[in-house]
JSON list of C-alpha atoms in Angstrom, two decimals:
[
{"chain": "A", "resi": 3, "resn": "UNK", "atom": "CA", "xyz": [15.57, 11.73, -0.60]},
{"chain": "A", "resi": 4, "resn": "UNK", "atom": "CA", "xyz": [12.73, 9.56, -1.48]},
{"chain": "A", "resi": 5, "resn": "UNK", "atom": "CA", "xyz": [12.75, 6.03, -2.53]},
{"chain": "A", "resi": 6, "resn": "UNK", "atom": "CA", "xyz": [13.59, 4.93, -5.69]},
{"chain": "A", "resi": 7, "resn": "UNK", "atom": "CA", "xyz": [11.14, 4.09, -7.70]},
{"chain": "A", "resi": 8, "resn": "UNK", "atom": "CA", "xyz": [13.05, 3.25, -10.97]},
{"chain": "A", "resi": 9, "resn": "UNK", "atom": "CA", "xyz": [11.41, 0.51, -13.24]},
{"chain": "A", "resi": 10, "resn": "UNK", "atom": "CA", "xyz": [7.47, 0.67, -11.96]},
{"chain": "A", "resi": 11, "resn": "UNK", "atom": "CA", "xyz": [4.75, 1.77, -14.46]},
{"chain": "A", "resi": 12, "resn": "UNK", "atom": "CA", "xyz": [1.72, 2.85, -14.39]},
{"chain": "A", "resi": 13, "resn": "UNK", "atom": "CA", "xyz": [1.06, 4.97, -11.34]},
{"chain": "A", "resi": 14, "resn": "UNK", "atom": "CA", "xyz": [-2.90, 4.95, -11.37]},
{"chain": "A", "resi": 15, "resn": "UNK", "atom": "CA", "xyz": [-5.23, 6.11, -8.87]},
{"chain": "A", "resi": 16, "resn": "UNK", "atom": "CA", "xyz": [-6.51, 3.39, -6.56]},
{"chain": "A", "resi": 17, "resn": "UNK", "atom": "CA", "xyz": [-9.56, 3.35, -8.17]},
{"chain": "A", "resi": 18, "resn": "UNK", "atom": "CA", "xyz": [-8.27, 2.14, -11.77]},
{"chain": "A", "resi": 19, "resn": "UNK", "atom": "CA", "xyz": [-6.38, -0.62, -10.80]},
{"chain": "A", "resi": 20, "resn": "UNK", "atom": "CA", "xyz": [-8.29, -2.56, -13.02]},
{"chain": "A", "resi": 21, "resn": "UNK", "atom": "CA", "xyz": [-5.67, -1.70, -15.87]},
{"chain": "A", "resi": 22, "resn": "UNK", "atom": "CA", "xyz": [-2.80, -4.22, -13.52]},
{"chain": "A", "resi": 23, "resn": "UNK", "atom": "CA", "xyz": [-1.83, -7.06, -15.26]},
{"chain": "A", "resi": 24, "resn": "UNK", "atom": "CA", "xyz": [-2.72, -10.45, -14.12]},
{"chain": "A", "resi": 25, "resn": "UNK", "atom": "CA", "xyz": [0.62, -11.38, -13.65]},
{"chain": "A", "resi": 26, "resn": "UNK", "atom": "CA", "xyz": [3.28, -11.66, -10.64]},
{"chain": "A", "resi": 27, "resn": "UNK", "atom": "CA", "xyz": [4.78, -8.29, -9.05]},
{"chain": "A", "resi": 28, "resn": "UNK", "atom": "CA", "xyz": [5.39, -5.99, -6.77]},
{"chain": "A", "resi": 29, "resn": "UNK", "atom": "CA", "xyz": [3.31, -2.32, -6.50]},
{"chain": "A", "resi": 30, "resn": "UNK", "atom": "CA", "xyz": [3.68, 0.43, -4.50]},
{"chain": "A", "resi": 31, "resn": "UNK", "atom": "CA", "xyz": [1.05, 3.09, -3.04]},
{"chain": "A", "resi": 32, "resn": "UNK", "atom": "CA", "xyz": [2.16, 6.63, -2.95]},
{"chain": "A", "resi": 33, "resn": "UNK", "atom": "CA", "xyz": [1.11, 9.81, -1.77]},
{"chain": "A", "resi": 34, "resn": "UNK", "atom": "CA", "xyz": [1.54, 12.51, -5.15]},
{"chain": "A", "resi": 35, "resn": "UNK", "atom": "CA", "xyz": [1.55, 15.45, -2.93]},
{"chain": "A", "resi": 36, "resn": "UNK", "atom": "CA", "xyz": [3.86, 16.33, -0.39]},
{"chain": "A", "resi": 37, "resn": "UNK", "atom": "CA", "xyz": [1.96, 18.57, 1.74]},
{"chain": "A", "resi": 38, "resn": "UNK", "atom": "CA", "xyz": [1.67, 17.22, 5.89]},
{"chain": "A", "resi": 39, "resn": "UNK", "atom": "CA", "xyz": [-1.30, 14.32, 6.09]},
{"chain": "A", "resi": 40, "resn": "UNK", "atom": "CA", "xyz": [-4.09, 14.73, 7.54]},
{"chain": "A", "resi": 41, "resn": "UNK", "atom": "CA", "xyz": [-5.70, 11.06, 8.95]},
{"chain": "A", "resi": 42, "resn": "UNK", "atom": "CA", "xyz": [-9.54, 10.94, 10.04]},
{"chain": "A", "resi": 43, "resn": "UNK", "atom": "CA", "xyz": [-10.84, 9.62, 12.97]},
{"chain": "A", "resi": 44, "resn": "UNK", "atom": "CA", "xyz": [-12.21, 6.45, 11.30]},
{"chain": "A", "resi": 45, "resn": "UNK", "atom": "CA", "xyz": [-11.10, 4.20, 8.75]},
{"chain": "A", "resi": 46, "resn": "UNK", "atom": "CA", "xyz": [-12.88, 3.63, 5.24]},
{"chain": "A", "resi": 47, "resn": "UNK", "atom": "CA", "xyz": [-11.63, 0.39, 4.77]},
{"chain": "A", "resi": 48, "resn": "UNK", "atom": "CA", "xyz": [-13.91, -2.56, 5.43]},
{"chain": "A", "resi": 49, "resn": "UNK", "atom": "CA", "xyz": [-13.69, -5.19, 8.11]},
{"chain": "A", "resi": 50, "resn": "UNK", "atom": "CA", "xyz": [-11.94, -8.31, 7.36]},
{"chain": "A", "resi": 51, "resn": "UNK", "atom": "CA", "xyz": [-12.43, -11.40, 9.73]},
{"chain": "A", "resi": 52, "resn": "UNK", "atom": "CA", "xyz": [-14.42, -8.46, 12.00]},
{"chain": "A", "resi": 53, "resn": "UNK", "atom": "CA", "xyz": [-11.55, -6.61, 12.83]},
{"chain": "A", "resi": 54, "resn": "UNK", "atom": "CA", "xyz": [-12.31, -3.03, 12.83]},
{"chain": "A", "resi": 55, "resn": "UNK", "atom": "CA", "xyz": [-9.39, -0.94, 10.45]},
{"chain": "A", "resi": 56, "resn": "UNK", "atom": "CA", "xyz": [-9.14, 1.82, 12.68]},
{"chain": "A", "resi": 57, "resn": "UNK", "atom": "CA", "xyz": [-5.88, 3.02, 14.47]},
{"chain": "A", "resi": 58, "resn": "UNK", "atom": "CA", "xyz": [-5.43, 5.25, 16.93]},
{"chain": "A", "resi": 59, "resn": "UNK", "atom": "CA", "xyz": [-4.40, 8.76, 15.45]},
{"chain": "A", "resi": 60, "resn": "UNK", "atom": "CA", "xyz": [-1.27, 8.73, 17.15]},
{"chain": "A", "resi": 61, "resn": "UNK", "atom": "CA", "xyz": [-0.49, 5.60, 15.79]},
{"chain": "A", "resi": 62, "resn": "UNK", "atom": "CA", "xyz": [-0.94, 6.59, 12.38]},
{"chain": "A", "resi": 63, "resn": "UNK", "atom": "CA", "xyz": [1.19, 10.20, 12.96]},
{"chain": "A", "resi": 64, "resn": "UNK", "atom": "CA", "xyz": [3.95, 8.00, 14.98]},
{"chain": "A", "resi": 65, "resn": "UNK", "atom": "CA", "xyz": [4.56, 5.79, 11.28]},
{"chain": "A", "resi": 66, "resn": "UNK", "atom": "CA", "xyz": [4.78, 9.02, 9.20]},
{"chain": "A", "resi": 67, "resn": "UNK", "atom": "CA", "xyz": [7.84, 9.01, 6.93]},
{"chain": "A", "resi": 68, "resn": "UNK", "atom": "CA", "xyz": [8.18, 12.77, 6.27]},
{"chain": "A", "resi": 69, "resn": "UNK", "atom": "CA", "xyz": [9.10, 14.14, 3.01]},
{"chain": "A", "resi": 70, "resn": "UNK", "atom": "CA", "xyz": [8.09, 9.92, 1.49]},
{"chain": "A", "resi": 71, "resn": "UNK", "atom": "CA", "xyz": [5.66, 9.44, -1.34]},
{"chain": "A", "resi": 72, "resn": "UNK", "atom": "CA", "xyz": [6.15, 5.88, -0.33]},
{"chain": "A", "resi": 73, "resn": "UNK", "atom": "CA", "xyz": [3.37, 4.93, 1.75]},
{"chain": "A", "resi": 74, "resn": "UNK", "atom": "CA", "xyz": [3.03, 0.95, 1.28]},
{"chain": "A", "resi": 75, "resn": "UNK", "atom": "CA", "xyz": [5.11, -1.79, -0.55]},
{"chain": "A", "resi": 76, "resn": "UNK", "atom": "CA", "xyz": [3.02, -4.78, -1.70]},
{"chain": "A", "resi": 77, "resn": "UNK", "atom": "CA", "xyz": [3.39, -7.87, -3.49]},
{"chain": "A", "resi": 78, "resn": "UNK", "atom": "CA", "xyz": [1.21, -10.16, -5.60]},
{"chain": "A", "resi": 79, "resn": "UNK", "atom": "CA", "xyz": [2.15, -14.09, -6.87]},
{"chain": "A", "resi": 80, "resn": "UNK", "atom": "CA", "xyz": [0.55, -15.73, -9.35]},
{"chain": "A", "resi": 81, "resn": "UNK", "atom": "CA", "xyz": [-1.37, -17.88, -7.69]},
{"chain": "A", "resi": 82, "resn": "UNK", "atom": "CA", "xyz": [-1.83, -21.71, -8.53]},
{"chain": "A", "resi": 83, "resn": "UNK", "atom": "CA", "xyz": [-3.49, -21.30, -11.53]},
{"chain": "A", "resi": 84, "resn": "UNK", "atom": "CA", "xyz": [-1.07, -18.67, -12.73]},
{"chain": "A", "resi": 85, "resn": "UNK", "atom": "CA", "xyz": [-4.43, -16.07, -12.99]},
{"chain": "A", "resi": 86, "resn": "UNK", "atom": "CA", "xyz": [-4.09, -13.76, -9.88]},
{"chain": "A", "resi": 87, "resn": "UNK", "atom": "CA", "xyz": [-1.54, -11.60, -9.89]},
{"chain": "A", "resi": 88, "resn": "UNK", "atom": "CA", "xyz": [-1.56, -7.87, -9.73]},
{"chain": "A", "resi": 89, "resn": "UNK", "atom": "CA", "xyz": [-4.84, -7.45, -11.19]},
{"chain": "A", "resi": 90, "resn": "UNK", "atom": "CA", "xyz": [-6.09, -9.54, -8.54]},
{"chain": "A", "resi": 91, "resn": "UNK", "atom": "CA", "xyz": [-4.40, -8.25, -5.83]},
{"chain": "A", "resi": 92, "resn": "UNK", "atom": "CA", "xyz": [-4.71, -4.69, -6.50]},
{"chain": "A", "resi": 93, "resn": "UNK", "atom": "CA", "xyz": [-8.16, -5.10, -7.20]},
{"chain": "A", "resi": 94, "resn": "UNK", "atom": "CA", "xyz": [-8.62, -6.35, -3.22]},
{"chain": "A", "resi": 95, "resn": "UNK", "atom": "CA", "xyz": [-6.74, -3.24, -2.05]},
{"chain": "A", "resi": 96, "resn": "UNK", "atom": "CA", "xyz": [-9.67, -1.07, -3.83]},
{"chain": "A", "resi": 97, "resn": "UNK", "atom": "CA", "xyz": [-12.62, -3.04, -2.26]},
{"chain": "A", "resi": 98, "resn": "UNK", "atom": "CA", "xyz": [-11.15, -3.30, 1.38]},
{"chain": "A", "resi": 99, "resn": "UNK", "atom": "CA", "xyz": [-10.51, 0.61, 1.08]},
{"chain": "A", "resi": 100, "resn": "UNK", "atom": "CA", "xyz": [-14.05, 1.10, 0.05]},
{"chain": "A", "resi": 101, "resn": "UNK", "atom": "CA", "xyz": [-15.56, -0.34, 3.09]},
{"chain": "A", "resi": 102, "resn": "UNK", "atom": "CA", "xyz": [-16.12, -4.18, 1.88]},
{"chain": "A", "resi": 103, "resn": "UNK", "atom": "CA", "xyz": [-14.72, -7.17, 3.09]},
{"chain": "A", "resi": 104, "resn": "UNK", "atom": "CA", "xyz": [-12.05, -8.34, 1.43]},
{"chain": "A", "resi": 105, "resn": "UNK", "atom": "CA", "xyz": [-8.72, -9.73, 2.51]},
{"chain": "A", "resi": 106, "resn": "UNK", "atom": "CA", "xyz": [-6.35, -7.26, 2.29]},
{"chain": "A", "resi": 107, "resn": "UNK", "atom": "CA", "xyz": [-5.40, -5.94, 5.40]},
{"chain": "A", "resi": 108, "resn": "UNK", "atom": "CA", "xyz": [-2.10, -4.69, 4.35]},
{"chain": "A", "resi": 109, "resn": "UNK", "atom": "CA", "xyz": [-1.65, -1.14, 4.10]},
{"chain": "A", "resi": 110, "resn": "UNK", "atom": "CA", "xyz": [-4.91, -0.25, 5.58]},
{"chain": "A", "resi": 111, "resn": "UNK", "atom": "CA", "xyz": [-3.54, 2.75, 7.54]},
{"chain": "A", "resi": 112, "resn": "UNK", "atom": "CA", "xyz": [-3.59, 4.44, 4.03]},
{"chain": "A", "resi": 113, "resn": "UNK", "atom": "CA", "xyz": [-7.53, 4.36, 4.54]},
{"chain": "A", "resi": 114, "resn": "UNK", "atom": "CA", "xyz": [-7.44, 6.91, 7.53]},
{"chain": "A", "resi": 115, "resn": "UNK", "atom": "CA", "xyz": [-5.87, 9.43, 5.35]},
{"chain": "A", "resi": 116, "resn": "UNK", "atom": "CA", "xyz": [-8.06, 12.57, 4.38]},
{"chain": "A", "resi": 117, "resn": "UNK", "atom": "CA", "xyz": [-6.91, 12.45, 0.93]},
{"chain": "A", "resi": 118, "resn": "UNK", "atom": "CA", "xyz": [-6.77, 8.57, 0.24]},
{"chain": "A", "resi": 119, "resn": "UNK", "atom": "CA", "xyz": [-9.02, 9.36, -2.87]},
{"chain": "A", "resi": 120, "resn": "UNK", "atom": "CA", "xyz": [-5.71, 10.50, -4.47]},
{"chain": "A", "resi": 121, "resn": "UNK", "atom": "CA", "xyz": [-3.16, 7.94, -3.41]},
{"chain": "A", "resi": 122, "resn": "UNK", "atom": "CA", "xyz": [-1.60, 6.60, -6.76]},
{"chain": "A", "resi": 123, "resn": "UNK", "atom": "CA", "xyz": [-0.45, 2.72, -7.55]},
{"chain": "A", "resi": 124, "resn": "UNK", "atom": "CA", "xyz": [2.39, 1.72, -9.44]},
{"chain": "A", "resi": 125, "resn": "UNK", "atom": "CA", "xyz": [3.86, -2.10, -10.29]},
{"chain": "A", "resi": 126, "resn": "UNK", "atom": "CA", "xyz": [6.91, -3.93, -11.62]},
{"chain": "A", "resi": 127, "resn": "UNK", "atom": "CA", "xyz": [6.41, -7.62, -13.11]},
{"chain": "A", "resi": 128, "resn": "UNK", "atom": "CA", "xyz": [9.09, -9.74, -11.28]},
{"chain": "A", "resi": 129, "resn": "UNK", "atom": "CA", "xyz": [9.40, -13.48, -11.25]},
{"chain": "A", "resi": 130, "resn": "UNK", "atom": "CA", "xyz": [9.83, -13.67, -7.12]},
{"chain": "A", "resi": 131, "resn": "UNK", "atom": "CA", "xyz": [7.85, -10.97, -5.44]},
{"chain": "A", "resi": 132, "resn": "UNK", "atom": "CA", "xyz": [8.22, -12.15, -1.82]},
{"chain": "A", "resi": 133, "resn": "UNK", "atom": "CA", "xyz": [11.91, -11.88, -2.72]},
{"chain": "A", "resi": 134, "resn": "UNK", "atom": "CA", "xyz": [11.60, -8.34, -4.40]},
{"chain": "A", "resi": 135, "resn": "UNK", "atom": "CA", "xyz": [9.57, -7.18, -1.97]},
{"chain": "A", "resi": 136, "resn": "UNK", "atom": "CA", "xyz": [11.93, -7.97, 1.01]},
{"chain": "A", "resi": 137, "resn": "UNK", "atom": "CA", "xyz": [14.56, -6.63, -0.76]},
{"chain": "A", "resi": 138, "resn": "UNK", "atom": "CA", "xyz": [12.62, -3.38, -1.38]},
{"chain": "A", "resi": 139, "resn": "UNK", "atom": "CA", "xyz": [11.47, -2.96, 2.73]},
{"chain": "A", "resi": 140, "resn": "UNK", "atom": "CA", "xyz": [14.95, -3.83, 3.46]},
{"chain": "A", "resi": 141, "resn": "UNK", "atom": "CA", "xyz": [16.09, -0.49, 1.18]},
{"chain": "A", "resi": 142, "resn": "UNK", "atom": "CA", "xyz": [13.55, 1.38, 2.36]},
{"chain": "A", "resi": 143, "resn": "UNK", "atom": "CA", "xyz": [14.44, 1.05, 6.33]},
{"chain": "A", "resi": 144, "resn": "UNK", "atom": "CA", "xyz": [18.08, 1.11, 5.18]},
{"chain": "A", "resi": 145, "resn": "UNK", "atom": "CA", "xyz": [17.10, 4.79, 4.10]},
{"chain": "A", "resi": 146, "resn": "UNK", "atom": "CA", "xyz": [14.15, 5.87, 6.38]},
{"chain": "A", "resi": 147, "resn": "UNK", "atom": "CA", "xyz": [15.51, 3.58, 9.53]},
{"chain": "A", "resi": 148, "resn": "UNK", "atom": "CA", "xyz": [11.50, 2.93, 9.57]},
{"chain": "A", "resi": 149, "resn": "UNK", "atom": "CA", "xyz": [8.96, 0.68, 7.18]},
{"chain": "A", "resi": 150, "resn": "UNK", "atom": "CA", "xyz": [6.95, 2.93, 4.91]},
{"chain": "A", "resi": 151, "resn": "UNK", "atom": "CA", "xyz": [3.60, 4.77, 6.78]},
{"chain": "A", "resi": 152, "resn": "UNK", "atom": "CA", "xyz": [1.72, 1.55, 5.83]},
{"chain": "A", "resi": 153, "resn": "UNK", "atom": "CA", "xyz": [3.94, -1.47, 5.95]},
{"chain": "A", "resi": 154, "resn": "UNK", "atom": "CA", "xyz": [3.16, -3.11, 9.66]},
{"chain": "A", "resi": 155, "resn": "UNK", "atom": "CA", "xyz": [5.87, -5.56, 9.46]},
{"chain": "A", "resi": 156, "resn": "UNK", "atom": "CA", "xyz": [8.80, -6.91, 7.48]}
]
């Protein structure tokens, strides 16, 4: 049974997530097709602090949740001006998966995958998304025993 997924909008490919709101929330990346993955050799994503993206293959097919759209569970504040938000953060996701530098190293094994061109975002507005977000990995692994494909830690 996949996630639930109740109460997020949106769901835009990866390359409009200029429509986000600049606002606090949580997003999720999913996968709108349930066919098997394939994952390429090399990452798109772009090097952040020099650190090349790339996993090992059989790294990537050992974090597989079968039968998951699921594949990454993110979180954006406001910020201390109150101006970064979603918009902000999602935006970062789209340039570190195109190959530039930018700091968003979460969720980059979704950049090895064949079809990452398709991968779809959706948010929720919250008031606490570090909170929201825990609570969501904590649901997830109470389902999946496992973090989503791209979450690398709790």
């Amino acid at each position: 049974m996949p996630f639930n997924l109740d109460g997020f909008e949106a769901f835009v490919p990866i390359v409009d997530v200029d429509t986000a709101p600049a606002a606090a929330g949580v997003y999720v990346v999913v996968r709108p097709v349930s066919c098997p993955p394939v994952f390429l050799p090399v990452s798109s994503a772009g090097r952040w602090k020099d650190k090349d993206p790339t996993l090992p293959i059989t790294e990537l097919q050992r974090s597989w949740v079968p039968d998951e759209p699921v594949l990454y569970i993110g979180s954006a504040t406001a910020g201390g001006t109150g101006q970064r938000g979603l918009r902000t953060r999602l935006d970062e996701l789209r340039r570190y998966g195109t190959g530039q530098a930018a700091p968003h190293e979460g969720g980059r094994m979704i950049w090895q995958l064949a079809d990452r061109a398709q991968l779809l975002v959706g948010w929720r507005l919250v008031d606490d998304p570090v909170a929201v977000k825990q609570e969501m990995l904590d649901e997830f692994c109470a389902m999946h025993a496992t973090l989503p494909f791209a979450n690398r830690k709790r």
